[in-house]
Coordinates of C-alpha atoms and ligand atoms in Angstrom, one line a residue:
M1 CA 55.5 -20.1 63.9
F2 CA 53.9 -23.3 62.6
A3 CA 52.9 -21.7 59.3
F4 CA 56.1 -22.9 57.7
T5 CA 55.6 -26.3 59.2
Y6 CA 52.2 -26.5 57.6
A7 CA 53.5 -25.3 54.3
A8 CA 56.2 -27.9 54.4
A9 CA 53.5 -30.6 55.2
L10 CA 51.5 -29.4 52.3
L11 CA 54.4 -29.5 50.0
S12 CA 55.4 -33.0 51.1
T13 CA 51.9 -34.2 50.3
V14 CA 52.2 -32.5 46.9
F15 CA 55.5 -34.3 46.4
T16 CA 53.9 -37.6 47.2
V17 CA 51.1 -37.0 44.6
F18 CA 53.6 -36.0 42.0
A19 CA 55.7 -39.0 42.8
A20 CA 52.7 -41.3 42.4
A21 CA 51.9 -39.7 39.1
F22 CA 55.4 -40.2 37.9
F23 CA 55.5 -43.8 38.9
I24 CA 52.2 -44.5 37.2
Y25 CA 53.0 -42.6 33.9
R26 CA 56.7 -43.1 33.9
R27 CA 58.2 -43.7 30.5
S28 CA 61.9 -43.3 31.3
A29 CA 64.6 -44.0 33.9
L30 CA 64.5 -40.2 34.5
E31 CA 60.9 -40.3 35.5
A32 CA 61.4 -43.4 37.8
S33 CA 64.2 -41.7 39.6
L34 CA 62.4 -38.4 39.8
A35 CA 59.5 -40.2 41.4
S36 CA 61.9 -41.9 44.0
Y37 CA 63.5 -38.5 44.5
L38 CA 60.2 -36.9 45.3
L39 CA 59.1 -39.7 47.5
S40 CA 62.2 -39.6 49.6
G41 CA 61.9 -35.8 49.7
A42 CA 58.4 -36.1 51.0
L43 CA 59.7 -38.5 53.6
W44 CA 62.4 -36.1 54.6
I45 CA 60.1 -33.1 54.9
G46 CA 57.3 -35.1 56.3
G47 CA 59.5 -36.5 59.1
N48 CA 60.6 -33.0 59.9
V49 CA 57.1 -31.7 60.0
I50 CA 56.0 -34.5 62.4
A51 CA 59.1 -33.8 64.5
D52 CA 58.2 -30.1 64.6
I53 CA 54.7 -30.7 65.9
S54 CA 55.4 -33.6 68.1
Y55 CA 54.9 -33.2 71.8
T56 CA 56.3 -36.5 73.2
A57 CA 59.9 -37.6 73.0
P58 CA 59.2 -41.0 71.4
V59 CA 57.3 -39.4 68.5
L60 CA 60.0 -36.8 68.1
L61 CA 62.6 -39.5 68.0
A62 CA 60.8 -41.6 65.4
A63 CA 60.0 -38.6 63.2
S64 CA 63.6 -37.4 63.3
Q65 CA 64.8 -40.9 62.4
L66 CA 62.3 -40.9 59.5
A67 CA 63.4 -37.5 58.3
F68 CA 67.1 -38.6 58.5
F69 CA 66.3 -41.8 56.6
G70 CA 64.3 -39.9 53.9
G71 CA 67.0 -37.2 53.7
I72 CA 69.8 -39.7 53.0
L73 CA 67.7 -41.6 50.4
N74 CA 66.9 -38.3 48.9
L75 CA 70.6 -37.6 48.4
F76 CA 71.0 -41.0 46.8
C77 CA 68.2 -40.3 44.3
F78 CA 69.6 -36.9 43.7
V79 CA 73.0 -38.4 42.7
L80 CA 71.2 -40.8 40.4
L81 CA 69.2 -38.0 38.8
I82 CA 72.5 -36.1 38.2
D83 CA 73.9 -39.2 36.5
I84 CA 70.8 -39.7 34.3
L85 CA 70.7 -36.0 33.3
A86 CA 74.5 -35.8 32.7
D87 CA 74.7 -39.1 30.7
G88 CA 71.2 -39.2 29.2
K89 CA 70.8 -42.8 30.3
R90 CA 70.2 -45.1 33.3
P91 CA 73.4 -45.6 35.3
S92 CA 74.9 -49.1 35.3
N93 CA 74.0 -51.5 38.2
P94 CA 77.5 -51.4 39.8
R95 CA 77.2 -47.6 39.8
I96 CA 73.8 -47.7 41.5
L97 CA 75.3 -50.1 44.1
L98 CA 78.3 -47.8 44.6
Y99 CA 76.0 -44.9 45.4
G100 CA 73.2 -46.9 47.0
L101 CA 75.0 -49.1 49.6
P102 CA 76.8 -46.3 51.5
A103 CA 73.6 -44.2 51.4
L104 CA 71.5 -47.1 52.8
A105 CA 74.1 -47.8 55.5
L106 CA 74.1 -44.1 56.4
A107 CA 70.3 -43.9 56.4
L108 CA 70.0 -47.0 58.6
S109 CA 72.6 -45.6 61.0
G110 CA 70.0 -42.9 61.9
F111 CA 68.3 -45.6 64.0
T112 CA 71.4 -46.1 66.2
A113 CA 72.6 -44.0 69.0
Y114 CA 75.3 -42.6 66.8
G115 CA 73.0 -41.2 64.1
I116 CA 70.2 -38.7 64.4
T117 CA 69.0 -40.5 67.5
G118 CA 71.8 -38.9 69.3
M119 CA 73.2 -39.4 72.8
A120 CA 70.7 -37.8 75.1
F121 CA 67.9 -35.4 75.5
P122 CA 69.6 -32.2 76.7
V123 CA 68.4 -30.3 79.6
G124 CA 66.5 -27.1 78.7
A125 CA 65.4 -28.5 75.3
P126 CA 63.0 -31.3 76.3
A127 CA 61.7 -32.0 72.9
Q128 CA 65.0 -32.1 71.0
I129 CA 67.7 -34.6 70.2
I130 CA 71.4 -34.2 70.0
P131 CA 72.6 -35.3 66.6
G132 CA 75.2 -38.1 66.8
P133 CA 78.6 -38.2 64.9
V134 CA 77.1 -40.2 62.0
Y135 CA 74.7 -37.3 61.5
T136 CA 77.5 -34.9 61.1
I137 CA 79.2 -37.3 58.6
A138 CA 76.0 -37.5 56.7
L139 CA 75.7 -33.8 56.5
F140 CA 79.2 -33.7 55.1
F141 CA 78.3 -36.3 52.5
Y142 CA 75.2 -34.3 51.6
L143 CA 77.3 -31.3 50.9
A144 CA 79.9 -33.3 49.0
G145 CA 77.1 -34.9 46.9
L146 CA 75.7 -31.5 46.2
I147 CA 78.9 -30.0 45.1
Y148 CA 79.7 -33.1 43.0
G149 CA 76.3 -32.9 41.3
A150 CA 76.6 -29.1 40.7
I151 CA 80.1 -29.5 39.1
R152 CA 79.0 -32.4 36.9
I153 CA 75.9 -30.9 35.6
Y154 CA 77.3 -27.4 35.1
R155 CA 80.3 -28.8 33.2
K156 CA 78.0 -30.7 30.9
L157 CA 75.6 -27.8 30.5
A158 CA 78.4 -25.3 29.9
N159 CA 78.8 -26.8 26.4
E160 CA 75.1 -26.7 25.7
E161 CA 73.4 -23.4 25.3
D162 CA 70.7 -24.4 27.7
A163 CA 70.0 -21.5 30.0
Q164 CA 66.6 -22.9 30.9
L165 CA 68.0 -26.2 32.3
R166 CA 70.8 -24.4 34.1
K167 CA 68.2 -22.1 35.8
Q168 CA 66.0 -25.0 36.7
L169 CA 68.9 -27.0 38.3
S170 CA 70.1 -23.9 40.1
F171 CA 66.8 -23.7 41.9
V172 CA 67.1 -27.3 43.1
F173 CA 70.7 -26.8 44.2
A174 CA 69.9 -23.6 46.0
G175 CA 66.9 -25.2 47.6
L176 CA 69.0 -28.1 48.8
L177 CA 71.8 -26.0 50.0
I178 CA 69.4 -23.8 52.1
T179 CA 67.7 -26.9 53.4
I180 CA 70.9 -28.6 54.5
T181 CA 72.3 -25.5 56.1
G182 CA 69.0 -24.6 57.8
Q183 CA 68.6 -28.2 58.9
A184 CA 72.1 -28.4 60.3
V185 CA 71.9 -25.1 62.2
F186 CA 68.5 -26.1 63.5
D187 CA 69.5 -29.6 64.5
V188 CA 72.8 -28.7 66.1
L189 CA 72.2 -25.3 67.7
L190 CA 68.7 -25.8 69.0
P191 CA 69.5 -28.8 71.3
L192 CA 72.8 -27.3 72.3
T193 CA 71.6 -23.8 73.2
G194 CA 67.9 -24.5 73.8
E195 CA 67.2 -21.3 71.9
L196 CA 63.8 -21.4 70.3
R197 CA 64.7 -18.7 67.8
F198 CA 66.5 -21.4 65.8
Y199 CA 63.3 -23.3 65.7
T200 CA 61.8 -22.0 62.4
L201 CA 65.0 -22.7 60.5
G202 CA 64.1 -26.3 59.9
P203 CA 60.7 -25.9 58.4
V204 CA 61.7 -22.7 56.5
S205 CA 64.6 -24.5 54.9
S206 CA 62.3 -27.4 54.0
V207 CA 60.0 -24.9 52.2
F208 CA 63.0 -23.6 50.2
F209 CA 63.9 -27.1 49.2
A210 CA 60.4 -28.0 48.2
A211 CA 60.0 -24.7 46.2
G212 CA 63.2 -25.5 44.3
C213 CA 62.0 -29.0 43.5
A214 CA 58.5 -27.8 42.6
Y215 CA 60.0 -25.4 40.1
A216 CA 62.1 -28.1 38.6
I217 CA 59.1 -30.4 38.4
M218 CA 57.0 -27.8 36.7
R219 CA 59.8 -27.6 34.1
H220 CA 60.3 -31.4 34.2
K221 CA 58.6 -32.0 30.8
F222 CA 61.3 -29.9 29.4
I223 CA 64.1 -32.2 30.6
D224 CA 62.1 -35.2 29.7
M225 CA 61.3 -33.9 26.2
R226 CA 65.0 -33.4 25.6
L227 CA 65.7 -37.1 26.4
I228 CA 62.7 -38.2 24.4
V229 CA 63.7 -36.1 21.4
R230 CA 67.2 -37.5 21.6
M231 CA 65.9 -41.0 21.7
L232 CA 63.5 -40.4 18.8
E233 CA 66.2 -38.8 16.8
A234 CA 68.4 -41.9 17.3
K235 CA 65.4 -44.1 16.3
V236 CA 64.6 -42.1 13.2
E237 CA 68.2 -42.2 12.2
E238 CA 68.3 -46.0 12.6
R239 CA 65.1 -46.4 10.6
T240 CA 66.3 -44.1 7.8
R241 CA 69.5 -46.2 7.6
E242 CA 67.4 -49.4 7.3
I243 CA 65.1 -47.9 4.6
R244 CA 68.2 -46.7 2.7
A245 CA 69.7 -50.1 2.8
L246 CA 66.4 -51.6 1.6
Q247 CA 66.1 -49.1 -1.2
E248 CA 69.7 -49.8 -2.2
E249 CA 69.0 -53.5 -2.3
Q250 CA 65.9 -53.0 -4.5
R251 CA 67.8 -50.7 -6.8
R252 CA 70.6 -53.3 -7.1
M253 CA 68.0 -56.0 -7.8
I254 CA 66.4 -53.9 -10.6
V255 CA 69.8 -53.1 -12.1
D256 CA 70.9 -56.8 -12.0
L257 CA 67.6 -57.9 -13.5
S258 CA 67.7 -55.4 -16.3
H259 CA 71.3 -56.1 -17.0
N260 CA 70.6 -59.9 -17.3
L261 CA 67.7 -59.2 -19.6
Q262 CA 69.6 -56.9 -21.9
T263 CA 71.8 -59.6 -23.5
P264 CA 69.1 -62.1 -24.4
L265 CA 67.0 -59.3 -25.7
A266 CA 69.8 -58.0 -27.9
I267 CA 70.2 -61.5 -29.4
L268 CA 66.4 -61.8 -29.9
K269 CA 66.4 -58.5 -31.7
T270 CA 69.2 -59.4 -34.0
K271 CA 67.6 -62.7 -34.8
V272 CA 64.2 -61.1 -35.5
E273 CA 65.8 -58.5 -37.7
R274 CA 67.6 -61.1 -39.7
L275 CA 64.4 -63.2 -40.1
R276 CA 62.4 -60.2 -41.2
K277 CA 65.0 -59.3 -43.8
T278 CA 65.0 -62.8 -45.3
M279 CA 61.2 -62.9 -45.4
I280 CA 59.4 -60.7 -47.9
H281 CA 56.7 -59.4 -45.5
D282 CA 55.4 -60.9 -42.4
A283 CA 53.1 -58.8 -40.2
E284 CA 53.6 -61.0 -37.2
L285 CA 57.4 -60.6 -37.4
V286 CA 56.9 -56.8 -37.5
T287 CA 54.8 -56.9 -34.4
L288 CA 57.4 -59.2 -32.7
E289 CA 60.1 -56.7 -33.5
Q290 CA 58.1 -53.8 -32.1
S291 CA 57.5 -55.8 -28.9
V292 CA 61.2 -56.5 -28.6
D293 CA 61.9 -52.8 -29.1
T294 CA 59.3 -51.8 -26.4
L295 CA 60.8 -54.3 -24.0
S296 CA 64.4 -53.0 -24.7
N297 CA 63.3 -49.4 -24.2
F298 CA 61.5 -50.3 -21.0
I299 CA 64.6 -52.0 -19.6
Y300 CA 66.8 -49.2 -20.6
D301 CA 64.5 -46.6 -18.9
L302 CA 64.2 -48.8 -15.8
M303 CA 68.0 -49.0 -15.5
S304 CA 68.5 -45.3 -16.0
L305 CA 65.8 -44.6 -13.3
A306 CA 67.4 -47.0 -10.9
N307 CA 70.8 -45.5 -11.4
L308 CA 69.6 -41.9 -11.7
D309 CA 70.0 -40.8 -8.0
Q310 CA 73.5 -42.1 -7.7
A311 CA 74.5 -40.8 -11.2
L312 CA 73.1 -37.3 -10.4
L313 CA 75.2 -37.2 -7.2
L314 CA 78.4 -37.9 -9.1
E315 CA 78.0 -36.1 -12.4
E316 CA 79.6 -32.7 -12.6
R317 CA 77.7 -29.5 -13.1
V318 CA 79.2 -26.7 -15.1
P319 CA 77.9 -23.5 -16.6
F320 CA 76.7 -23.9 -20.2
S321 CA 74.4 -22.2 -22.7
L322 CA 70.9 -23.5 -22.4
S323 CA 70.1 -21.3 -25.4
R324 CA 72.5 -23.3 -27.6
L325 CA 71.3 -26.7 -26.2
V326 CA 67.6 -25.8 -26.9
E327 CA 68.4 -24.7 -30.5
E328 CA 70.4 -27.9 -31.1
I329 CA 67.5 -30.0 -29.8
A330 CA 65.0 -28.0 -31.9
E331 CA 67.1 -28.8 -35.0
E332 CA 67.5 -32.5 -34.2
V333 CA 63.8 -33.0 -33.4
G334 CA 62.9 -30.9 -36.5
V335 CA 64.6 -33.5 -38.8
I336 CA 62.6 -36.4 -37.3
A337 CA 59.4 -34.3 -37.1
E338 CA 59.6 -33.3 -40.8
Q339 CA 59.5 -36.9 -41.8
E340 CA 56.3 -37.3 -39.8
G341 CA 54.7 -34.1 -41.2
V342 CA 55.1 -32.2 -37.9
T343 CA 56.2 -28.6 -37.9
V344 CA 58.8 -27.6 -35.2
R345 CA 59.1 -23.9 -34.3
S346 CA 61.4 -22.4 -31.7
D347 CA 61.8 -19.1 -30.0
V348 CA 65.0 -19.0 -28.0
A349 CA 66.4 -16.1 -26.1
R350 CA 70.1 -15.8 -26.4
D351 CA 72.8 -16.2 -23.7
I352 CA 70.8 -18.1 -21.1
I353 CA 73.4 -19.8 -19.0
V354 CA 72.6 -22.4 -16.3
V355 CA 74.9 -24.4 -14.1
A356 CA 73.9 -28.0 -14.7
N357 CA 74.8 -31.4 -16.2
E358 CA 74.3 -30.8 -19.9
K359 CA 73.8 -34.4 -20.7
R360 CA 71.0 -34.8 -18.1
I361 CA 69.2 -31.5 -19.1
R362 CA 69.4 -32.7 -22.8
E363 CA 67.8 -36.0 -21.7
A364 CA 65.0 -34.2 -19.8
V365 CA 64.2 -31.8 -22.7
M366 CA 64.4 -34.6 -25.2
N367 CA 61.9 -36.7 -23.2
L368 CA 59.5 -33.8 -23.4
A369 CA 60.1 -33.2 -27.1
S370 CA 59.7 -36.8 -28.1
N371 CA 56.5 -37.0 -26.1
A372 CA 55.2 -34.0 -28.0
L373 CA 55.9 -35.8 -31.2
K374 CA 54.5 -39.1 -29.9
Y375 CA 51.2 -37.6 -28.8
I376 CA 50.8 -35.1 -31.6
G377 CA 47.8 -37.0 -33.0
T378 CA 46.7 -37.2 -36.6
V379 CA 44.5 -34.1 -37.1
G380 CA 44.9 -30.4 -36.7
P381 CA 47.9 -28.2 -37.2
R382 CA 50.4 -30.8 -35.8
E383 CA 52.8 -28.3 -34.5
M384 CA 55.4 -28.3 -31.7
R385 CA 57.0 -25.3 -30.2
L386 CA 60.1 -24.9 -28.1
T387 CA 60.6 -21.6 -26.3
L388 CA 63.3 -20.3 -23.9
E389 CA 63.4 -17.1 -22.0
S390 CA 64.7 -15.8 -18.6
E391 CA 62.6 -14.5 -15.8
E392 CA 64.6 -12.8 -13.0
T393 CA 66.7 -15.7 -11.7
V394 CA 65.3 -18.6 -13.6
A395 CA 65.4 -19.9 -17.1
V396 CA 61.9 -20.8 -18.4
L397 CA 61.7 -23.4 -21.1
T398 CA 58.5 -24.6 -22.6
V399 CA 57.7 -27.5 -24.9
A400 CA 54.2 -27.1 -26.4
D401 CA 52.4 -29.2 -28.8
T402 CA 49.0 -29.1 -30.6
G403 CA 48.5 -32.9 -29.9
I404 CA 45.9 -35.0 -28.3
G405 CA 46.2 -33.4 -24.8
I406 CA 45.9 -35.1 -21.5
P407 CA 42.6 -35.7 -19.7
D408 CA 42.2 -33.8 -16.4
K409 CA 42.0 -37.1 -14.4
D410 CA 45.4 -38.1 -15.7
L411 CA 47.2 -34.8 -15.2
P412 CA 48.1 -35.3 -11.5
H413 CA 49.6 -38.7 -12.2
I414 CA 51.7 -38.4 -15.3
F415 CA 54.9 -37.9 -13.4
E416 CA 54.4 -41.1 -11.5
R417 CA 56.4 -44.1 -12.5
F418 CA 54.8 -46.4 -15.1
Y419 CA 51.7 -44.2 -15.4
R420 CA 50.6 -44.0 -19.0
G421 CA 47.0 -43.0 -18.8
N422 CA 45.1 -43.7 -22.0
A423 CA 48.4 -44.4 -23.8
R424 CA 48.6 -47.7 -22.0
I425 CA 45.1 -48.8 -22.7
Y426 CA 45.1 -48.1 -26.4
G427 CA 48.8 -48.8 -27.0
A428 CA 48.8 -46.3 -29.8
A429 CA 52.1 -44.8 -28.9
P430 CA 54.9 -47.0 -27.6
G431 CA 56.3 -46.0 -24.3
T432 CA 57.3 -47.1 -20.8
G433 CA 55.6 -44.5 -18.6
L434 CA 59.0 -43.7 -17.1
G435 CA 60.1 -40.8 -19.2
L436 CA 58.4 -38.0 -17.3
S437 CA 59.4 -39.4 -13.9
I438 CA 63.0 -39.4 -15.1
T439 CA 62.6 -35.9 -16.4
E440 CA 61.0 -34.6 -13.2
R441 CA 63.8 -36.2 -11.1
I442 CA 66.5 -34.6 -13.2
V443 CA 64.9 -31.1 -13.1
K444 CA 64.2 -31.2 -9.3
D445 CA 67.7 -32.4 -8.6
H446 CA 69.0 -29.3 -10.4
G447 CA 66.9 -27.1 -8.2
G448 CA 64.2 -26.6 -10.8
A449 CA 60.6 -27.3 -11.3
I450 CA 58.3 -28.8 -14.0
E451 CA 54.6 -28.0 -14.7
V452 CA 52.1 -29.1 -17.2
E453 CA 49.0 -27.6 -18.7
S454 CA 46.8 -29.5 -21.2
E455 CA 43.5 -29.5 -22.9
V456 CA 42.2 -32.6 -24.6
G457 CA 42.1 -32.2 -28.3
K458 CA 44.0 -28.9 -28.2
G459 CA 47.5 -29.8 -26.9
T460 CA 49.9 -29.8 -24.0
T461 CA 52.5 -27.4 -22.7
F462 CA 55.3 -28.5 -20.3
T463 CA 57.1 -25.6 -18.6
L464 CA 60.5 -26.3 -17.1
R465 CA 62.2 -23.9 -14.8
L466 CA 65.9 -24.0 -13.9
P467 CA 67.9 -21.6 -11.8
L468 CA 70.1 -19.2 -13.9
Q469 CA 73.8 -19.0 -13.2
E470 CA 74.3 -16.4 -10.5
R471 CA 75.9 -13.2 -11.8
S472 CA 79.1 -12.4 -9.9
Ligands
ADP501 P1 55.5 -42.7 -21.9 O1 55.4 -41.6 -22.9 O2 56.6 -43.6 -22.1 O3 54.2 -43.4 -21.8 P2 55.9 -40.6 -20.0 O4 56.3 -40.8 -18.5 O5 56.8 -39.9 -20.8 O6 55.7 -42.1 -20.5 O7 54.5 -40.0 -20.0 C1 53.5 -40.5 -19.2 C2 52.1 -40.3 -19.8 O8 51.8 -38.9 -19.9 C3 52.1 -40.8 -21.3 O9 51.8 -42.1 -21.3 C4 50.9 -40.0 -21.8 O10 49.7 -40.5 -21.5 C5 51.0 -38.6 -21.1 N1 51.8 -37.6 -21.9 C6 53.1 -37.2 -21.7 N2 53.4 -36.2 -22.6 C7 52.3 -36.0 -23.3 C8 52.0 -35.1 -24.4 N3 52.9 -34.2 -24.8 N4 50.7 -35.1 -24.9 C9 49.8 -35.9 -24.4 N5 50.0 -36.8 -23.4 C10 51.3 -36.9 -22.9

């Protein structure tokens, strides 16, 4: 008969250990209240256990009072837990007081003649106490709290597809319900009837309660994780917002700066041009003009890059013939290339349609083509080749040259902003180091990809892939 009592004693010890662990490692309000819940549960069950095995009336009395006290506090913590679970945050202080004060008053009443202490020790049941009226009220409150909690949580969970959490809480509710009913029957019937067959009800119900809680604790990480995840999500969102604001501020700064530099540079350029025209030949003026040009291009590229993300979002994308665009570019580049003694060839498949912003795709291909001319070198066949074909659902465009090539060490970096590799050191070809990053951004924004293959002294091939228009 005492087996259940011992089981309950064991569980109440386990509860205390868990409670201590939660107190030590607690990170949230949920864990703090879970710890208090467990402690009060341990007090409740522990009190009952001592009452069960007590042989003298004073011990029985004190243990019953302890159990009653723990039980009421347990209800209070349970209501708090419901609040935290339902709202995802710690309840406000007035709310804690609202739940806490009546619970404390009720718990303390157990020490009076009207509470669990009861009126008298009935004849025929020497080791039992008659529960007083406050005890009956407390039982009523217990049930009311339980029903209130059940309704609140289930209402909240009904919207969330969270079968796991529902199951877990059902265990706690069921455990509590069995405990309260068992406890009530045990407490009321045993002293009244003196029938010892009601005796096991108390400890058995405590075991149910403990088992329900143990199940919930085992799954506790799950509840806690949900809260932590929610908290982290909110934090990440806040950080992202801050980073976006910072990025926007930087972007605006670059745009303002570039904008303010543009006008004085334009004036400088006009003045230098005028001076150069009036002088017969002045090498220094030519260098100055080149420097002004480089600076203007740099500012232009910087501004387009700073505005690119926003522009790409707003600009419209419609189906157009990439075949036509590539042929046009080959022709335009061909004219300039001819003057520099470079041969431009093209091999363009017909009717390749993409959905994109034509102006931006032109800009991207033009960047690749002008690089091919810029880095064509002075020896060898000096050829550039544009090809376009389709592969399943993508258009594949290549811009290949027989130029100076890119060293292996530079290849992973050429799409980075301002990276110019050797071009920067030798200053042979003017540039800003921004062209390829603009190109890559445009291509990626259109759902495409860009790759490069190169061999020093042999040449470079850029391959650009863009999704084809879907056939209806
Ligand atoms: P820029 O040409 O203004 O320097 P880009 O971003 O267009 O800037 O290119 C970055 C670097 O990649 C260049 O400085 C150059 O070193 C290298 N590069 C790009 N295209 C070629 C090419 N076709 N042949 C050789 N090197 C190239």
